[in-house]
Each structure stands twice: as structure tokens, then as C-alpha cells.
Short mmCIF file of C-alpha atoms in Angstrom, two decimals:
data_model
loop_
_atom_site.label_atom_id
_atom_site.label_comp_id
_atom_site.label_asym_id
_atom_site.label_seq_id
_atom_site.Cartn_x
_atom_site.Cartn_y
_atom_site.Cartn_z
CA UNK A 1 29.67 6.62 1.61
CA UNK A 2 27.34 2.92 0.92
CA UNK A 3 25.01 2.17 -1.45
CA UNK A 4 21.38 0.94 -1.13
CA UNK A 5 19.02 -0.51 -4.06
CA UNK A 6 15.28 -0.16 -3.83
CA UNK A 7 13.30 -2.65 -5.56
CA UNK A 8 9.97 -1.78 -6.33
CA UNK A 9 6.76 -3.08 -7.71
CA UNK A 10 4.61 -0.89 -10.04
CA UNK A 11 2.45 -0.16 -6.95
CA UNK A 12 2.12 3.38 -5.78
CA UNK A 13 1.37 2.04 -2.08
CA UNK A 14 4.28 0.13 -2.17
CA UNK A 15 6.71 2.71 -3.68
CA UNK A 16 5.78 5.84 -1.57
CA UNK A 17 7.20 3.83 2.15
CA UNK A 18 10.33 3.20 -0.16
CA UNK A 19 10.97 7.41 -1.42
CA UNK A 20 10.41 8.66 2.08
CA UNK A 21 13.57 5.53 3.44
CA UNK A 22 15.35 6.94 0.41
CA UNK A 23 15.20 10.77 0.84
CA UNK A 24 16.41 10.15 4.73
CA UNK A 25 19.46 8.10 3.76
CA UNK A 26 20.10 10.33 0.69
CA UNK A 27 19.77 13.02 3.68
CA UNK A 28 22.62 11.08 5.64
CA UNK A 29 25.38 11.01 2.37
CA UNK A 30 24.35 7.45 1.20
CA UNK A 31 23.61 6.89 -2.48
CA UNK A 32 20.20 5.81 -3.30
CA UNK A 33 18.64 3.91 -6.47
CA UNK A 34 15.72 2.58 -6.96
CA UNK A 35 14.52 -0.38 -10.05
CA UNK A 36 11.05 -0.78 -11.23
CA UNK A 37 8.92 0.93 -13.77
CA UNK A 38 10.67 3.90 -15.01
CA UNK A 39 7.29 5.68 -15.97
CA UNK A 40 5.86 5.36 -12.23
CA UNK A 41 8.92 6.10 -10.70
CA UNK A 42 9.77 9.33 -12.31
CA UNK A 43 6.11 10.77 -10.91
CA UNK A 44 7.12 9.26 -7.33
CA UNK A 45 10.24 10.00 -6.69
CA UNK A 46 12.72 13.49 -6.69
CA UNK A 47 13.71 15.09 -9.83
CA UNK A 48 17.15 13.41 -10.57
CA UNK A 49 16.44 10.32 -8.45
CA UNK A 50 18.44 7.27 -9.94
CA UNK A 51 16.49 5.13 -11.46
CA UNK A 52 17.54 1.49 -13.41
CA UNK A 53 14.47 0.49 -15.67
CA UNK A 54 13.11 -3.09 -15.30
CA UNK A 55 10.62 -4.32 -18.19
CA UNK A 56 8.76 -1.70 -18.35
CA UNK A 57 6.33 -2.93 -20.99
CA UNK A 58 6.05 -6.19 -18.83
CA UNK A 59 5.29 -4.52 -16.00
CA UNK A 60 2.86 -2.42 -17.38
CA UNK A 61 0.97 -5.16 -18.78
CA UNK A 62 1.01 -7.23 -15.25
CA UNK A 63 -0.11 -4.15 -13.56
CA UNK A 64 -3.31 -3.74 -15.64
CA UNK A 65 -4.41 -7.19 -15.35
CA UNK A 66 -3.92 -7.46 -11.49
CA UNK A 67 -5.89 -3.93 -11.52
CA UNK A 68 -8.72 -4.85 -14.09
CA UNK A 69 -9.19 -8.47 -12.02
CA UNK A 70 -13.26 -8.70 -11.80
CA UNK A 71 -14.45 -7.52 -8.11
CA UNK A 72 -16.10 -10.28 -7.61
CA UNK A 73 -13.01 -12.61 -7.62
CA UNK A 74 -12.50 -13.31 -4.10
CA UNK A 75 -11.18 -16.30 -1.15
CA UNK A 76 -8.73 -18.34 -3.25
CA UNK A 77 -9.82 -17.64 -7.00
CA UNK A 78 -8.46 -13.74 -6.41
CA UNK A 79 -5.59 -15.08 -4.16
CA UNK A 80 -4.13 -17.59 -6.93
CA UNK A 81 -5.11 -15.15 -9.68
CA UNK A 82 -2.45 -12.74 -8.02
CA UNK A 83 0.10 -14.82 -7.18
CA UNK A 84 0.18 -16.77 -11.01
CA UNK A 85 -1.37 -13.75 -13.16
CA UNK A 86 1.15 -11.01 -11.29
CA UNK A 87 3.75 -12.08 -8.20
CA UNK A 88 5.25 -14.95 -10.01
CA UNK A 89 5.43 -13.01 -13.67
CA UNK A 90 6.59 -10.17 -12.25
CA UNK A 91 9.62 -11.95 -10.74
CA UNK A 92 10.04 -13.77 -13.76
CA UNK A 93 9.79 -10.13 -15.97
CA UNK A 94 11.91 -8.16 -13.54
CA UNK A 95 14.70 -10.78 -12.77
CA UNK A 96 16.77 -9.86 -15.53
CA UNK A 97 16.66 -6.55 -15.25
CA UNK A 98 16.91 -6.24 -11.17
CA UNK A 99 20.11 -8.39 -12.10
CA UNK A 100 21.78 -5.85 -14.36
CA UNK A 101 20.97 -3.05 -11.77
CA UNK A 102 22.95 -4.78 -9.46
CA UNK A 103 25.47 -5.69 -11.90
CA UNK A 104 25.82 -1.71 -13.27
CA UNK A 105 25.19 -0.32 -9.52
CA UNK A 106 27.38 -2.45 -7.15
CA UNK A 107 24.63 -1.64 -4.08
CA UNK A 108 25.49 -3.05 -0.90
CA UNK A 109 21.80 -3.73 0.27
CA UNK A 110 19.14 -4.47 -1.55
CA UNK A 111 15.73 -3.45 -0.40
CA UNK A 112 13.19 -5.60 -1.88
CA UNK A 113 9.58 -5.12 -1.74
CA UNK A 114 7.96 -8.28 -0.65
CA UNK A 115 5.87 -8.99 -3.67
CA UNK A 116 8.97 -8.09 -5.81
CA UNK A 117 10.11 -11.63 -5.44
CA UNK A 118 13.27 -10.78 -7.97
CA UNK A 119 14.93 -7.99 -6.07
CA UNK A 120 15.02 -11.16 -2.72
CA UNK A 121 16.28 -13.23 -5.60
CA UNK A 122 18.60 -11.44 -7.35
CA UNK A 123 20.60 -10.70 -4.09
CA UNK A 124 20.74 -13.83 -3.05
CA UNK A 125 22.28 -14.58 -6.23
CA UNK A 126 24.80 -11.47 -5.67
CA UNK A 127 25.79 -12.77 -2.24
CA UNK A 128 24.38 -9.14 -1.71
CA UNK A 129 22.27 -8.72 1.79
CA UNK A 130 18.74 -8.13 0.82
CA UNK A 131 15.69 -6.35 3.59
CA UNK A 132 12.29 -6.70 2.72
CA UNK A 133 10.10 -3.57 2.33
CA UNK A 134 6.99 -4.79 4.10
CA UNK A 135 4.16 -2.58 2.53
CA UNK A 136 1.59 -5.51 2.93
CA UNK A 137 2.03 -6.23 6.72
CA UNK A 138 -1.53 -8.28 7.06
CA UNK A 139 1.16 -11.28 5.54
CA UNK A 140 2.84 -11.45 8.67
CA UNK A 141 -0.41 -11.93 10.78
CA UNK A 142 -0.41 -15.35 8.88
CA UNK A 143 -4.55 -14.44 7.47
CA UNK A 144 -3.98 -18.09 5.89
CA UNK A 145 -3.36 -19.95 9.03
CA UNK A 146 -6.52 -21.79 8.67
CA UNK A 147 -6.17 -22.84 5.66
CA UNK A 148 -2.57 -25.03 5.52
CA UNK A 149 -2.91 -26.23 1.90
CA UNK A 150 -3.31 -22.24 0.66
CA UNK A 151 -0.15 -21.92 2.42
CA UNK A 152 1.73 -24.87 1.09
CA UNK A 153 0.01 -24.12 -2.36
CA UNK A 154 2.18 -19.96 -2.23
CA UNK A 155 5.52 -21.76 -0.95
CA UNK A 156 5.03 -24.27 -4.07
CA UNK A 157 4.84 -20.83 -6.24
CA UNK A 158 7.92 -19.22 -4.86
CA UNK A 159 9.99 -22.54 -4.41
CA UNK A 160 9.23 -23.11 -8.18
CA UNK A 161 10.50 -19.88 -9.34
CA UNK A 162 13.56 -20.22 -7.14
CA UNK A 163 14.12 -23.75 -8.91
CA UNK A 164 13.32 -22.05 -12.30
CA UNK A 165 16.52 -19.52 -11.83
CA UNK A 166 18.81 -22.39 -10.60
CA UNK A 167 18.72 -22.06 -6.84
CA UNK A 168 19.26 -25.05 -5.01
CA UNK A 169 18.55 -23.81 -1.51
CA UNK A 170 14.47 -22.29 -1.73
CA UNK A 171 13.83 -19.64 0.81
CA UNK A 172 10.74 -17.53 1.08
CA UNK A 173 11.63 -14.56 -0.83
CA UNK A 174 9.04 -12.55 0.72
CA UNK A 175 10.66 -12.11 4.30
CA UNK A 176 14.22 -11.45 4.61
CA UNK A 177 16.30 -13.28 7.01
CA UNK A 178 18.44 -10.33 7.92
CA UNK A 179 15.78 -7.13 8.40
CA UNK A 180 12.04 -7.01 7.92
CA UNK A 181 10.60 -3.00 7.47
CA UNK A 182 6.79 -3.15 8.57
CA UNK A 183 5.68 0.00 8.00
CA UNK A 184 3.29 0.12 10.29
CA UNK A 185 3.00 -1.02 14.37
CA UNK A 186 1.61 -3.86 16.51
CA UNK A 187 -1.32 -0.92 17.30
CA UNK A 188 -2.71 -1.99 14.13
CA UNK A 189 -0.96 -5.20 13.13
CA UNK A 190 -1.17 -7.20 16.56
CA UNK A 191 2.09 -8.95 17.54
CA UNK A 192 4.02 -11.67 14.87
CA UNK A 193 6.44 -13.63 15.32
CA UNK A 194 8.26 -16.88 13.79
CA UNK A 195 10.25 -14.92 11.14
CA UNK A 196 13.78 -15.71 10.72
CA UNK A 197 14.82 -12.10 10.20
CA UNK A 198 14.65 -9.09 12.59
CA UNK A 199 11.39 -7.68 12.19
CA UNK A 200 11.03 -3.92 12.97
CA UNK A 201 8.09 -1.96 12.57
CA UNK A 202 8.43 1.61 11.82
CA UNK A 203 5.36 2.97 11.21
CA UNK A 204 4.47 5.02 8.15
CA UNK A 205 7.12 6.57 6.31
CA UNK A 206 5.73 9.65 4.83
CA UNK A 207 8.56 12.49 5.18
CA UNK A 208 10.57 13.20 2.14
CA UNK A 209 8.22 12.13 -0.37
CA UNK A 210 7.31 14.62 -3.09
CA UNK A 211 3.38 15.79 -3.60
CA UNK A 212 2.31 15.90 -6.90
CA UNK A 213 -1.36 17.06 -8.28
CA UNK A 214 -3.44 19.99 -7.94
CA UNK A 215 -6.24 21.12 -5.91
CA UNK A 216 -9.08 23.95 -5.52
CA UNK A 217 -7.95 24.65 -1.95
CA UNK A 218 -10.89 27.61 -1.90
CA UNK A 219 -13.62 24.70 -2.72
CA UNK A 220 -12.86 23.53 1.03
CA UNK A 221 -15.46 25.18 3.66
CA UNK A 222 -13.69 25.84 6.87
CA UNK A 223 -17.40 25.79 8.39
CA UNK A 224 -18.01 22.01 7.16
CA UNK A 225 -15.97 19.25 7.88
CA UNK A 226 -14.72 16.95 4.79
CA UNK A 227 -14.38 13.67 3.19
CA UNK A 228 -12.16 11.99 1.00
CA UNK A 229 -13.77 8.76 -0.53
CA UNK A 230 -11.12 6.85 -2.93
CA UNK A 231 -10.80 3.13 -3.90
CA UNK A 232 -7.16 3.63 -4.77
CA UNK A 233 -6.94 2.09 -8.45
CA UNK A 234 -9.83 -0.05 -8.86
CA UNK A 235 -12.09 0.41 -11.51
CA UNK A 236 -14.99 -1.02 -13.66
CA UNK A 237 -17.81 -1.54 -13.01
CA UNK A 238 -17.69 -2.61 -9.46
CA UNK A 239 -16.33 0.57 -8.60
CA UNK A 240 -18.50 2.84 -10.06
CA UNK A 241 -21.53 1.25 -8.31
CA UNK A 242 -19.64 1.83 -5.43
CA UNK A 243 -19.44 5.68 -6.20
CA UNK A 244 -22.65 5.96 -6.84
CA UNK A 245 -23.77 4.30 -4.35
CA UNK A 246 -21.41 7.21 -2.07
CA UNK A 247 -23.12 9.90 -4.15
CA UNK A 248 -26.48 9.00 -2.83
CA UNK A 249 -25.53 8.44 0.81
CA UNK A 250 -23.89 12.31 1.11
CA UNK A 251 -26.95 13.46 -1.56
CA UNK A 252 -28.04 14.85 2.08
CA UNK A 253 -25.93 16.28 3.86
CA UNK A 254 -24.45 19.22 2.42
CA UNK A 255 -25.08 21.65 5.12
CA UNK A 256 -23.02 19.10 7.14
CA UNK A 257 -19.76 18.40 4.81
CA UNK A 258 -18.02 18.57 1.37
CA UNK A 259 -16.48 15.33 -0.17
CA UNK A 260 -13.32 14.86 -2.50
CA UNK A 261 -14.53 11.67 -4.84
CA UNK A 262 -11.38 9.95 -6.72
CA UNK A 263 -13.04 8.93 -9.29
CA UNK A 264 -14.66 10.11 -13.09
CA UNK A 265 -17.93 12.63 -12.30
CA UNK A 266 -20.79 11.31 -11.53
CA UNK A 267 -24.33 12.40 -13.39
CA UNK A 268 -26.49 14.63 -10.88
CA UNK A 269 -24.46 14.81 -8.00
CA UNK A 270 -24.54 18.01 -5.37
CA UNK A 271 -22.76 20.66 -5.20
CA UNK A 272 -20.68 19.68 -1.76
CA UNK A 273 -19.29 16.67 -4.05
CA UNK A 274 -16.00 17.05 -5.73
CA UNK A 275 -14.53 15.03 -8.32
CA UNK A 276 -10.90 14.46 -8.90
CA UNK A 277 -8.64 12.12 -10.51
CA UNK A 278 -5.73 12.86 -7.83
CA UNK A 279 -5.50 14.57 -5.28
CA UNK A 280 -1.97 15.32 -3.13
CA UNK A 281 -3.06 13.61 -0.73
CA UNK A 282 -0.60 13.89 2.52
CA UNK A 283 -1.61 17.62 1.87
CA UNK A 284 -5.14 16.97 1.84
CA UNK A 285 -5.45 15.27 4.91
CA UNK A 286 -4.94 17.81 7.45
CA UNK A 287 -7.97 19.23 6.43
CA UNK A 288 -10.06 15.70 6.66
CA UNK A 289 -12.46 14.38 9.12
CA UNK A 290 -12.32 11.06 7.95
CA UNK A 291 -12.05 9.02 5.03
CA UNK A 292 -13.99 6.32 3.14
CA UNK A 293 -11.74 3.31 1.49
CA UNK A 294 -11.07 0.54 -0.12
CA UNK A 295 -9.02 -0.31 2.76
CA UNK A 296 -5.31 -0.27 0.62
CA UNK A 297 -2.60 -0.03 3.48
CA UNK A 298 -0.99 3.42 2.09
CA UNK A 299 -4.46 5.35 2.53
CA UNK A 300 -5.06 3.65 6.03
CA UNK A 301 -2.21 4.23 7.28
CA UNK A 302 -1.73 7.82 6.03
CA UNK A 303 -5.23 8.31 7.49
CA UNK A 304 -4.63 6.94 11.00
CA UNK A 305 -1.23 8.65 11.11
CA UNK A 306 -3.27 12.15 10.87
CA UNK A 307 -5.63 10.58 13.57
CA UNK A 308 -8.57 10.21 11.48
CA UNK A 309 -11.17 7.67 11.23
CA UNK A 310 -12.04 5.42 9.08
CA UNK A 311 -15.09 3.50 6.77
CA UNK A 312 -13.74 0.93 5.01
CA UNK A 313 -14.92 -1.59 2.63
CA UNK A 314 -12.77 -3.70 1.62
CA UNK A 315 -12.26 -5.71 -2.02
CA UNK A 316 -9.97 -8.43 -2.04
CA UNK A 317 -6.22 -9.42 -1.02
CA UNK A 318 -4.89 -8.24 2.09
CA UNK A 319 -7.83 -5.36 2.20
CA UNK A 320 -10.27 -7.51 4.75
CA UNK A 321 -7.67 -8.10 6.82
CA UNK A 322 -6.79 -4.52 7.26
CA UNK A 323 -10.12 -3.32 7.44
CA UNK A 324 -11.09 -5.98 10.41
CA UNK A 325 -7.93 -4.55 12.76
CA UNK A 326 -8.76 -1.01 12.04
CA UNK A 327 -12.40 -2.47 13.18
CA UNK A 328 -10.87 -3.95 16.22
CA UNK A 329 -8.74 -1.02 17.21
CA UNK A 330 -11.84 0.98 16.84
CA UNK A 331 -10.17 3.27 14.61
CA UNK A 332 -13.25 2.56 11.91
CA UNK A 333 -16.23 0.70 10.35
CA UNK A 334 -16.06 -2.15 7.89
CA UNK A 335 -18.46 -2.48 5.58
CA UNK A 336 -19.22 -5.14 2.47
CA UNK A 337 -17.52 -3.32 -0.39
CA UNK A 338 -20.14 -5.71 -2.91
CA UNK A 339 -23.54 -4.97 -0.98
CA UNK A 340 -23.25 -2.06 0.97
CA UNK A 341 -26.63 0.57 0.33
CA UNK A 342 -26.37 4.25 0.43
CA UNK A 343 -28.51 4.27 3.71
CA UNK A 344 -25.93 1.97 5.56
CA UNK A 345 -23.06 4.07 4.18
CA UNK A 346 -24.66 7.37 5.32
CA UNK A 347 -24.68 6.18 8.64
CA UNK A 348 -21.02 4.64 9.02
CA UNK A 349 -19.47 7.86 7.63
CA UNK A 350 -22.33 9.74 10.48
CA UNK A 351 -20.90 7.43 13.20
CA UNK A 352 -16.96 7.66 12.56
CA UNK A 353 -17.69 11.63 12.30
CA UNK A 354 -19.94 11.94 15.48
CA UNK A 355 -18.69 9.13 17.80
CA UNK A 356 -15.59 10.42 19.44
CA UNK A 357 -14.86 6.70 20.18
CA UNK A 358 -13.47 6.08 16.04
CA UNK A 359 -11.60 9.42 16.80
CA UNK A 360 -9.89 8.47 19.82
CA UNK A 361 -9.02 4.79 18.46
CA UNK A 362 -7.37 6.81 15.34
CA UNK A 363 -5.64 8.72 17.64
CA UNK A 364 -4.08 6.02 19.69
CA UNK A 365 -2.95 4.47 16.07
CA UNK A 366 -1.63 7.60 15.05
CA UNK A 367 0.67 7.98 18.85
CA UNK A 368 2.13 4.75 18.09
CA UNK A 369 3.28 5.39 14.91
CA UNK A 370 4.99 8.62 15.55
CA UNK A 371 6.84 6.82 18.05
CA UNK A 372 7.97 4.30 16.03
CA UNK A 373 9.95 6.78 14.26
CA UNK A 374 9.16 6.27 10.12
CA UNK A 375 11.46 6.89 7.48
CA UNK A 376 14.48 8.03 10.12
CA UNK A 377 13.97 4.51 12.15
CA UNK A 378 13.84 2.93 9.15
CA UNK A 379 17.26 4.24 7.74
CA UNK A 380 18.62 3.66 11.04
CA UNK A 381 18.06 -0.15 10.50
CA UNK A 382 19.29 -0.41 6.98
CA UNK A 383 22.54 1.55 8.12
CA UNK A 384 22.91 -1.13 10.64
CA UNK A 385 24.05 -3.44 7.35
CA UNK A 386 25.74 -1.06 5.38
#
């Protein structure tokens, strides 16, 4: 029996794939544990899962800060904020706890999310093999290729962190030199190359994940189509504006569809719009006809895995890259988050619902996801290192 330690950030979409892979490894007789924020992990992991709490207060503050960034912050300013105010402080704050978890648990392999540099750093310092959990595959496509100085700046941040902790041979901690598990497929991301480690496309890892949350299933009218509108954890006035636009866009479509909006209630919304704080998303997706999203990789891949088209209004970080990949694959429509109007959003929703080419594009991606193997394939490759 071998031990695997997953090191994850305080981000739901980054934790979710590891839950499925961990469940598969546990079913094969391996021991699995997680290091990260205890409250978030308690809400996402199966009951009884082993958790090593890491810098809970620090992580909570950092997660709140990155979530509260002004929506107007884009481009290099947003990227700089992400690295200076989240990724590097997260690495610094989590490193002692991750090293303590490794010392106490003695894992054979560490699976570290690519945004948790502390996981890779701690594994290297302990002489343990580490695997990258690639939950933001947009980085693999080298989106900064046309801006080499920005790429050099990021490399400098990673190098400085390693020098700070006494590492004399710094490497790019985002990308393992042994194995990189990419929870997508080339049919969506395009081909990638130039990495030292083995790059494996597994598709989304969805099996074995506990679903929590209630939903009024009786509200769904089988005679109408259903739409989910979600911006993940985005808050603030910009998010509120988008949902107000969405309500206006959907106002005259009650005879055609029902919509679930993941936001506080918007005054004056019609009866065919339901507001919710959380939904059991995997259970709900088979009942949907399309999804409107900001382009978070987790929701995008879950949606495409069910063969559903998307309308995407990306905000920042990897979202514009992912939204463009979906549009290029013919599986959805990309809009401007800041400038989208109600007529424009209504037209996009009608297009993905009524034009079969979008569902066909989504179905092709779904087929590639299914063929890639998901959690089973990921577990196979992790086992090769045990």
C-alpha cells in the first residue's frame, strides 16, 4: 500500500479533480490525504477523508483578496496581482504546513496543484516525487509567448521564492519534471509541448466526487429548456451588473426556458428565473440545455463533459484563453464581460440553444473527454510512480 498526498489551494475548481482521483486511488487500496484549507476541504471531500490543515487563516485571507479583485483589473495588472498577492504569499504561507504534513504522513508521491508552489517545493526538499495537477491548462498553451518579458517576470517570482527557502537549483514549480495531469484534452486546449515531464491528458475527473446542496427539482418544467448562469466566486458590483443584464436578457423567454442564476435575488425577476447560492452542479447538468459562465475551467469542462454548449463572458486570469478555446472548438460563444448588453446575451443564448452546430461542437469535446479516461486514467499514471 502506497501513500499519496494532494496539496491544493483554497479554490473549489482546483480541489474537485483531486477528489475524484483520490477516490479512485483509495478504491485501489492506496492511502490518500490532502493538505490545504480545512474548512474548504471538509465541504468538498468525502466524510472521513484525511486532511492536514495548512495555514487556515492565511489561506482564508489570500482567497478573499484574490476573489475581491476589481473586475476592471485585467492584463498584466491582474496577472501581477495574482502572483504578488496570492500565488507567492500562498506558497510562503503554506510551505511550513506542507512540510509538516509530509514529515507526518511520509507520502510516496505528492500531487501538487500548479498554483500551490509550496507542494512542489516541499516535495523537492524532501526528495519525494511530485506530480502537477494541472487545473488551469491555459498555461500549457504558452499564452504569454508574445510577451516574453511577462513570462520572464513570472519565472523570476518563482526563482526568488526558491532562493528564499534555500533552494540552489530552482526549477519551474508549476510543471513537474515527472508527470503532469491535465484535466482536459487536446481537442479543447490544442496540442502542447516543450515540458520536461510527461504530459497526460485525462479529461475531467468527475467520478467519486460527493455532491452537496439542495435543489427544488420539482421546479424544473420538463416542457421547457433549462439554463444555468454562474460566475463562480466572482462578487462585487461587476458581477451584480452581469446578473442584472442576464435577468433582462431572459425576461421575455419564459415560454421557452427556465434559468437558474447563482447569485442573490435580482429585484423584478420573472417567475421562470430561480436564484440559488449553490447547486449540486454535476447532478443538475443532465437537466440543462446550456450554461452561461465566466469561463472558469471547472464549470467549462463539466459542462462540455455533458455535451452542453456555453455562452462565456471571461473576466481575467485563464478565463479569456479558455473562452476562446471553447469558441474555436465551435462549442460556444464568447462575449465581453464588461460590455455585454441584454440583447447581445439574449441572442447568444438563443444561438447556442437553437443552432445545432454548438451542441455538435460540445459533443465532440465530450467524446474526447470520455475517451481520455478521467480519474481512472489519472490514477493509472500516478500509480506508475508508486
